[in-house]
Tab-separated table of N, CA and C in Angstrom:
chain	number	residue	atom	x	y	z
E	221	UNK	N	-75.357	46.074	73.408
E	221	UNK	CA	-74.125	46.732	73.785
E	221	UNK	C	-73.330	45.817	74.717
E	222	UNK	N	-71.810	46.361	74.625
E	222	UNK	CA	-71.032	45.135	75.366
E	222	UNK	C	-69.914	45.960	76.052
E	223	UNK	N	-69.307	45.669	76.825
E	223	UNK	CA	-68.607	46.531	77.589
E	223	UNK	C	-66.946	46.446	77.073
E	224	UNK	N	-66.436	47.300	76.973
E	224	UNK	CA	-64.681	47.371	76.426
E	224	UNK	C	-63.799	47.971	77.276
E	225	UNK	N	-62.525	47.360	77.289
E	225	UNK	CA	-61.429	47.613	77.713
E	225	UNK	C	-60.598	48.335	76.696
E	226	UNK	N	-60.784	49.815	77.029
E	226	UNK	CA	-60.413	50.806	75.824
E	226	UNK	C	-59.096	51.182	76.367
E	227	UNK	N	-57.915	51.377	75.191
E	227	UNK	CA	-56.265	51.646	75.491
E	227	UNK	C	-55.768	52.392	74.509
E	228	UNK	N	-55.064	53.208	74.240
E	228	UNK	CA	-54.704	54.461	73.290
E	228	UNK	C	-55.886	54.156	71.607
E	229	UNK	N	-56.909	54.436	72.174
E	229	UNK	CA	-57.566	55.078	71.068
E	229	UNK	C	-58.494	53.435	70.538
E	230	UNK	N	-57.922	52.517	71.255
E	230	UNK	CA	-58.579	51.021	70.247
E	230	UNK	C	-58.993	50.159	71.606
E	231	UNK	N	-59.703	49.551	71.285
E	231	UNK	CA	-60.477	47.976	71.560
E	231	UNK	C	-59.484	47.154	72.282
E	232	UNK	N	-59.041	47.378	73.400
E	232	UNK	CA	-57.891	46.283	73.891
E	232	UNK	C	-58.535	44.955	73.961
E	233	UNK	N	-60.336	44.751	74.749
E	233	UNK	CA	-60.573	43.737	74.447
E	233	UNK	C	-62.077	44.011	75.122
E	234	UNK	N	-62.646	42.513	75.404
E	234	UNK	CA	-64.356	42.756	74.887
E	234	UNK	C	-64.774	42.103	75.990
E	235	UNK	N	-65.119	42.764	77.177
E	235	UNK	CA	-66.251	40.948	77.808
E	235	UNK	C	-67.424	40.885	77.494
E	236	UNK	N	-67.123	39.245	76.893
E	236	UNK	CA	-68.476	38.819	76.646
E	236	UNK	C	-69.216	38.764	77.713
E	237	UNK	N	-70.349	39.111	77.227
E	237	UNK	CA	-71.879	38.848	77.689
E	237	UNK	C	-71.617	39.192	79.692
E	238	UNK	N	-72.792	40.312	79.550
E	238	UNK	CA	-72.604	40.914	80.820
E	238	UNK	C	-72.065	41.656	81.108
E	239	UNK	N	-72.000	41.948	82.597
E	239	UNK	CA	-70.992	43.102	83.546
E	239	UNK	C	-69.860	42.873	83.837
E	240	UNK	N	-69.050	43.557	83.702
E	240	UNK	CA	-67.575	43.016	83.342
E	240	UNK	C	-66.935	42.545	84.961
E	241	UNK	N	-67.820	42.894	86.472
E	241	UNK	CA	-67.520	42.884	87.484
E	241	UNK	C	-68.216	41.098	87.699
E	242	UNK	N	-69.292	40.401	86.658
E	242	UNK	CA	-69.434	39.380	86.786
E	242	UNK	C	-68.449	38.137	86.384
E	243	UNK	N	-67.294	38.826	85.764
E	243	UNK	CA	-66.312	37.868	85.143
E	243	UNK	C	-65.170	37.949	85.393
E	244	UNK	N	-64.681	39.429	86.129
E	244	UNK	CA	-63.410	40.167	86.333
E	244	UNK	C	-63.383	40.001	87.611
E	245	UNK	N	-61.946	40.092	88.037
E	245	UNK	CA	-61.689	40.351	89.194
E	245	UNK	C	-61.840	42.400	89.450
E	246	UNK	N	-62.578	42.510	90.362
E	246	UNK	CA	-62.805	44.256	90.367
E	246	UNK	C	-61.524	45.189	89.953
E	247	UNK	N	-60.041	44.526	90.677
E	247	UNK	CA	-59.110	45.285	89.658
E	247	UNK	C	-58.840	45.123	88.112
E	248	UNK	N	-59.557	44.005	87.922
E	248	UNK	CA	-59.642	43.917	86.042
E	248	UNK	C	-60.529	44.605	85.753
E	249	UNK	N	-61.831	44.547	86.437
E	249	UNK	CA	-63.005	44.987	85.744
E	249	UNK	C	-63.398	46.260	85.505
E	250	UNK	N	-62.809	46.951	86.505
E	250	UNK	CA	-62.503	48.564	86.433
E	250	UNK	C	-62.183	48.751	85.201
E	251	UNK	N	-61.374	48.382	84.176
E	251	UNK	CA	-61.384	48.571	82.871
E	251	UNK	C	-61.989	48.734	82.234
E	252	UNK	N	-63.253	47.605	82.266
E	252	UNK	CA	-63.883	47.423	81.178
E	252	UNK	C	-64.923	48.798	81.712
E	253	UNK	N	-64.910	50.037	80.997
E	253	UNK	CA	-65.733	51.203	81.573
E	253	UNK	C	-66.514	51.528	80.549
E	254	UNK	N	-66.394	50.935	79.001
E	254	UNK	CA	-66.810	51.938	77.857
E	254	UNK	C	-67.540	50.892	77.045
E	255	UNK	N	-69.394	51.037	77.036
E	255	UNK	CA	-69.927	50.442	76.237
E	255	UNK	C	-69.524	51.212	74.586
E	256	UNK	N	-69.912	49.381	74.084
E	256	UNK	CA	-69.663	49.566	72.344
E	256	UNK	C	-70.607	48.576	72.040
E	257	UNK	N	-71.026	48.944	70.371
E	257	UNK	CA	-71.788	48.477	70.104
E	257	UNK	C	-71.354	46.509	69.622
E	258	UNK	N	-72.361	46.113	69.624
E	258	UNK	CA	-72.337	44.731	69.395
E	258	UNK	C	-71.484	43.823	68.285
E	259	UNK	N	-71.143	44.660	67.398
E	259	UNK	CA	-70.322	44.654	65.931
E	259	UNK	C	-68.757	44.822	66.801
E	260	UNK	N	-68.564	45.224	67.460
E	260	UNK	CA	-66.847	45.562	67.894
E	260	UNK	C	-66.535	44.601	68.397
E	261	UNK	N	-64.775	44.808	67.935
E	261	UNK	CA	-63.978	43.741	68.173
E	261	UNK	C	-62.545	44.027	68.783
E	262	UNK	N	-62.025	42.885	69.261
E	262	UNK	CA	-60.480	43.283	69.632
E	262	UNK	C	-59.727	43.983	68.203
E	263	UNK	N	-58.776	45.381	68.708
E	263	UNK	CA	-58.256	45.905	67.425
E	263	UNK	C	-58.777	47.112	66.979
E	264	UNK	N	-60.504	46.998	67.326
E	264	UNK	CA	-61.250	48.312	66.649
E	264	UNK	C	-60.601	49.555	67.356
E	265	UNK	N	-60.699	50.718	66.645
E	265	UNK	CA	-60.371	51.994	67.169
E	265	UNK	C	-61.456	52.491	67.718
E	266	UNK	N	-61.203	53.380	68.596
E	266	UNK	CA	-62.658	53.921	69.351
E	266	UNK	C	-62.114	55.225	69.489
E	267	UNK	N	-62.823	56.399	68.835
E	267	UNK	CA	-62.404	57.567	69.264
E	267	UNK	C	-63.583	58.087	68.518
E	268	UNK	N	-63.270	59.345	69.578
E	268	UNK	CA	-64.381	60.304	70.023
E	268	UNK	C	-65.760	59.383	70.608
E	269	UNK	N	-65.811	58.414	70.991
E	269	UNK	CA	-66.878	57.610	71.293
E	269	UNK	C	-67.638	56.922	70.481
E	270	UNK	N	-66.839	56.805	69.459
E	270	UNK	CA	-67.180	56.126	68.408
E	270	UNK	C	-66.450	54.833	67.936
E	271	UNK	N	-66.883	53.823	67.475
E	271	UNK	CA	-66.126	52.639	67.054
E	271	UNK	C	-65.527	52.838	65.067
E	272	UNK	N	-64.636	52.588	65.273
E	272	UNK	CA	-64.088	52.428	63.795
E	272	UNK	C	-63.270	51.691	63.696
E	273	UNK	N	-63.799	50.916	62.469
E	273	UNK	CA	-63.398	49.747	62.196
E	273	UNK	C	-61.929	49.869	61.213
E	274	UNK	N	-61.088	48.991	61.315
E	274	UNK	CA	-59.417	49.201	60.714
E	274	UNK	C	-59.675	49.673	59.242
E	275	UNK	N	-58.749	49.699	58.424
E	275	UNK	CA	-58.960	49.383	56.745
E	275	UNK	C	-58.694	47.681	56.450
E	276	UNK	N	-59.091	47.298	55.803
E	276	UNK	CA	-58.370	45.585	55.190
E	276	UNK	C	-57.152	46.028	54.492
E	277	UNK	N	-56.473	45.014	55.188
E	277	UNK	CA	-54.627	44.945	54.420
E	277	UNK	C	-55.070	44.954	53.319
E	278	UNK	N	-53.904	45.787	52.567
E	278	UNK	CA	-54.202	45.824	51.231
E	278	UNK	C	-53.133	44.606	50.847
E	279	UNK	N	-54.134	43.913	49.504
E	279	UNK	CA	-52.849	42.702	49.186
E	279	UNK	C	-51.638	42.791	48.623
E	280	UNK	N	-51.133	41.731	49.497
E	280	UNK	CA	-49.450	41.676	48.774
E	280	UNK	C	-49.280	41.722	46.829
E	281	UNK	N	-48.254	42.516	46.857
E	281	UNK	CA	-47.841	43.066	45.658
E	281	UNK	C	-47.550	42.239	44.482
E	282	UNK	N	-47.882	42.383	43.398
E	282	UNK	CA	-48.301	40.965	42.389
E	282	UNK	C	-46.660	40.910	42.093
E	283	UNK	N	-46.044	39.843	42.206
E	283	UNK	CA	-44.531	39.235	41.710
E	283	UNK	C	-44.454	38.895	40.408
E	284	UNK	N	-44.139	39.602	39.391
E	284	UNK	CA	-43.684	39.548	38.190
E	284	UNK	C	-42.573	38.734	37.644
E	285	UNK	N	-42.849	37.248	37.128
E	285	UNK	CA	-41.503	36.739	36.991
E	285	UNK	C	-42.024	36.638	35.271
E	286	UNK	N	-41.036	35.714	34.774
E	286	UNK	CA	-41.157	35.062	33.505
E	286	UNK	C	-42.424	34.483	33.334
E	287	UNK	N	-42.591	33.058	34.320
E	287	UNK	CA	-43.719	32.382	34.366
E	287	UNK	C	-44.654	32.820	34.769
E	288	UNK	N	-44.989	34.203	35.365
E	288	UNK	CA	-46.527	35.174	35.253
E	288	UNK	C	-46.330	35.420	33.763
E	289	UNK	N	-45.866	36.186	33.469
E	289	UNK	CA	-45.859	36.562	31.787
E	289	UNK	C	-46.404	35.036	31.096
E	290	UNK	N	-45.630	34.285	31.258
E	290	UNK	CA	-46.400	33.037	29.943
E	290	UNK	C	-47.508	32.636	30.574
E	291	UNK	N	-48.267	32.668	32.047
E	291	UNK	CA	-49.486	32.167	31.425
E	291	UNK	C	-50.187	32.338	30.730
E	292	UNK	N	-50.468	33.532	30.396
E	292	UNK	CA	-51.363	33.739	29.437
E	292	UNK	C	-51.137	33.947	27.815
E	293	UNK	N	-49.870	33.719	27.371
E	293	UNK	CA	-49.996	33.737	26.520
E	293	UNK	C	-50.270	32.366	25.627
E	294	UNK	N	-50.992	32.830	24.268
E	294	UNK	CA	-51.183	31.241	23.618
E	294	UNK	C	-50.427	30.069	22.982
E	295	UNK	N	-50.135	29.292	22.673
E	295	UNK	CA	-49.078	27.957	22.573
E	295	UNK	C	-48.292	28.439	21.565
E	296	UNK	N	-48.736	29.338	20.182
E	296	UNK	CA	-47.504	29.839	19.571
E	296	UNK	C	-46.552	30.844	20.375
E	297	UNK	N	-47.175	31.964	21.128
E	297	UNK	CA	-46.422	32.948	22.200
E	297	UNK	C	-45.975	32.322	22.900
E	298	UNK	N	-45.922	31.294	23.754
E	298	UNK	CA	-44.885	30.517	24.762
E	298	UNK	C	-44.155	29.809	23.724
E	299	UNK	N	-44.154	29.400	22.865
E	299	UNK	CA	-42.916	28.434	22.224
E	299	UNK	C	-41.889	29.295	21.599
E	300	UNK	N	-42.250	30.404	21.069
E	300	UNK	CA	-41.309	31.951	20.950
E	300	UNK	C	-40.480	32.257	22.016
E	301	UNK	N	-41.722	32.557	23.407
E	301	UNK	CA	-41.233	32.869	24.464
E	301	UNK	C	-40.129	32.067	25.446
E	302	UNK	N	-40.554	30.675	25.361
E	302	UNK	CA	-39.494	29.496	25.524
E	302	UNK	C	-38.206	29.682	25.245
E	303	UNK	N	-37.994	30.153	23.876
E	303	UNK	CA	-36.813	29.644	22.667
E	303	UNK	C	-36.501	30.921	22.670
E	304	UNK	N	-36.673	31.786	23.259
E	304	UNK	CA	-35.965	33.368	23.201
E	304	UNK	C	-35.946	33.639	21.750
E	305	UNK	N	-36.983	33.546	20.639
E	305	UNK	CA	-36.875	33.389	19.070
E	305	UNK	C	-37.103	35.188	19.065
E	306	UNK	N	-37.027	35.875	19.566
E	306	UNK	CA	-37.011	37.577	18.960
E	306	UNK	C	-36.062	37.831	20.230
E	307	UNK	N	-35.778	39.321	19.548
E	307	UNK	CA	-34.632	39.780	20.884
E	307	UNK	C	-35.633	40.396	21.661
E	308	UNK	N	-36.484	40.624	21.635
E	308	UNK	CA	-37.460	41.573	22.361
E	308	UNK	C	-37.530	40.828	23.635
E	309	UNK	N	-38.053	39.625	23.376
E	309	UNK	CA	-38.202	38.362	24.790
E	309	UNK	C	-36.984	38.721	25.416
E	310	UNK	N	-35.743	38.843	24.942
E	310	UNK	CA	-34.615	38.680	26.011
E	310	UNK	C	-34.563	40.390	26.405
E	311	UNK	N	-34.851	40.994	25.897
E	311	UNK	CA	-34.975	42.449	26.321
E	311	UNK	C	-36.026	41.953	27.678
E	312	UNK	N	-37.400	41.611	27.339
E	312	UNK	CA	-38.322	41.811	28.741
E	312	UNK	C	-38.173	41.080	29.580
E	313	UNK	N	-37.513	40.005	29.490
E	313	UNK	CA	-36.698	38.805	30.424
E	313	UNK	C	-35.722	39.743	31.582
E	314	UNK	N	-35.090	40.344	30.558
E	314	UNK	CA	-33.795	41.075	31.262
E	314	UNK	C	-34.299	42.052	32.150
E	315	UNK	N	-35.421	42.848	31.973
E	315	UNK	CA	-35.786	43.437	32.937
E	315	UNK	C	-37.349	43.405	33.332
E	316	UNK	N	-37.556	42.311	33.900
E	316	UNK	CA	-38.847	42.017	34.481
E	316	UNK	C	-38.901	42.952	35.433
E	317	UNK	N	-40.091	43.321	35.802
E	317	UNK	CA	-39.964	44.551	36.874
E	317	UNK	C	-40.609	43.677	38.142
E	318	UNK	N	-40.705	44.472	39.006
E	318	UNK	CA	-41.490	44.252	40.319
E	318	UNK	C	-42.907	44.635	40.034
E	319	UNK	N	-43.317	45.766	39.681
E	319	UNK	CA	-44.147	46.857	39.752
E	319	UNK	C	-45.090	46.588	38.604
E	320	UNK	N	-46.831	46.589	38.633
E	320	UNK	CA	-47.729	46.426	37.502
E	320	UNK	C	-47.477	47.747	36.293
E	321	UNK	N	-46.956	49.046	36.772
E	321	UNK	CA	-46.771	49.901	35.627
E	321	UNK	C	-45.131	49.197	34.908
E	322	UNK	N	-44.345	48.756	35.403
E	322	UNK	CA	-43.456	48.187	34.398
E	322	UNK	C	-43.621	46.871	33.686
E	323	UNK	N	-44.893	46.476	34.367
E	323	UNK	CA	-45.089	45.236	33.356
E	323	UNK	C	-46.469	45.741	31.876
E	324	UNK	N	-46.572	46.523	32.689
E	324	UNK	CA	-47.408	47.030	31.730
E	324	UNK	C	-46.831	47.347	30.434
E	325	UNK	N	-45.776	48.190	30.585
E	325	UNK	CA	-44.765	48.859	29.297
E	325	UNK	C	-43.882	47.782	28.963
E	326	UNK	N	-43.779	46.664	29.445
E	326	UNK	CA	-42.933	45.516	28.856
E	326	UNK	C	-44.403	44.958	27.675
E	327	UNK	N	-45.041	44.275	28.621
E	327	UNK	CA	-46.288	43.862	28.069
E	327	UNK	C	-46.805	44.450	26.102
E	328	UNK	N	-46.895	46.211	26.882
E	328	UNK	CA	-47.034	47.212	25.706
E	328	UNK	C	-46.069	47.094	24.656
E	329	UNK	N	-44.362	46.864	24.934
E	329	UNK	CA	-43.653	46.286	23.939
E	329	UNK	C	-43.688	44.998	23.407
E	330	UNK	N	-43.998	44.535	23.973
E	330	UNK	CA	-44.572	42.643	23.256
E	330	UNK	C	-45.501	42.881	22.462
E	331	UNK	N	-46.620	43.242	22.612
E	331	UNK	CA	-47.531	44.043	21.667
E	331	UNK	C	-46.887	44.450	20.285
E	332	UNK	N	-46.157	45.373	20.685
E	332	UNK	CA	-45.950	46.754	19.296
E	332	UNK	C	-44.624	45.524	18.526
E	333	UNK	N	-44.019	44.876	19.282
E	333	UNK	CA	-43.117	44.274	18.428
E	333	UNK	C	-43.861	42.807	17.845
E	334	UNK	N	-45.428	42.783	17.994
E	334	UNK	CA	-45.722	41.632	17.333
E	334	UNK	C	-45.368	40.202	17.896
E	335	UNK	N	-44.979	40.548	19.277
E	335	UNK	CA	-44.596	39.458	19.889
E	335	UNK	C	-45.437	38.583	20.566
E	336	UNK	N	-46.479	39.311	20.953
E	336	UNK	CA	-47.864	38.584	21.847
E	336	UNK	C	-49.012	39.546	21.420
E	337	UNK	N	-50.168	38.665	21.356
E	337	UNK	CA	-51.613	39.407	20.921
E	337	UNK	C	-51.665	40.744	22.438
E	338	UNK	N	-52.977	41.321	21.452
E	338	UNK	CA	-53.392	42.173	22.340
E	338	UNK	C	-54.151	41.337	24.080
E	339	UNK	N	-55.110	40.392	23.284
E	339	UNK	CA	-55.725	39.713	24.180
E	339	UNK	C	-54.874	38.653	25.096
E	340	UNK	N	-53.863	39.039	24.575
E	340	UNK	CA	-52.572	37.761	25.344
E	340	UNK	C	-52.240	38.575	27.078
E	341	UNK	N	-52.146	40.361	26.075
E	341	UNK	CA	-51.691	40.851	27.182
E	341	UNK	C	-52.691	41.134	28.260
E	342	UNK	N	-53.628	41.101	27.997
E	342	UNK	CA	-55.023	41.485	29.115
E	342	UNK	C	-55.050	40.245	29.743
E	343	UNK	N	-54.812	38.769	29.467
E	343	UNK	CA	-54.528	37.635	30.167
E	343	UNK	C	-53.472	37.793	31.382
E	344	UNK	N	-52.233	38.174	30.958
E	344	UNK	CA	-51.422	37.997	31.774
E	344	UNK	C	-51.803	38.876	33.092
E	345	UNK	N	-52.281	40.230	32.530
E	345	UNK	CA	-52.487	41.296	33.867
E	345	UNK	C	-53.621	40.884	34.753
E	346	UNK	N	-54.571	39.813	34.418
E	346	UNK	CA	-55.583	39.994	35.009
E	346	UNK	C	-55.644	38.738	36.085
């Protein structure tokens, strides 16, 4: 166990190793009042006397351009896709989305119009 400097609900910070009056000046050390277990860190939440740990950022949002779409497709589907050779390409060009459910239904129309394999499209999403 290690001693914490606890501040609305979280982990303000940690002294290492020891009594916090061996490292602090006594008006600092007065802080440190609330053992935690050995796993805690600056950041953790502490409530009800308990340590809890954050969630992990969830990752940044996949960017849908043109050139995500062609990697995966195979050397005949990019030379189509290149040359705008169906209108469909300039249809999903025109509205590339932000969002994995609108690339999905672009994707799903490349498909149905014979424009890219099935396995083309499980490339690109993955």
């Amino acid at each position: 166990m290690k001693y914490a400097w606890i501040e609305d609900n979280k982990v303000r910070d940690i002294c290492q190793g020891g009594e916090p009056s061996e490292h602090y000046h006594p008006n600092v050390a007065k802080f440190y009042d609330t053992q935690v277990p050995d796993d805690a860190v600056n950041g953790d939440g502490w409530v009800n006397g308990a340590l809890v740990k954050p969630e992990p950022p969830a990752p940044p949002a996949r960017q849908w351009t043109a050139d995500t779409f062609r990697t995966g497709m195979t050397l005949a589907e990019k030379t189509k896709w290149d040359n705008d050779s169906a209108p469909e390409i300039k249809t999903v060009k025109a509205e590339l989305p932000q969002q994995l459910a609108g690339a999905t239904e672009l994707l799903d129309f490349l498909v149905a119009s014979n424009v890219i394999a099935e396995a083309s499209k499980t490339k690109i999403l993955a």
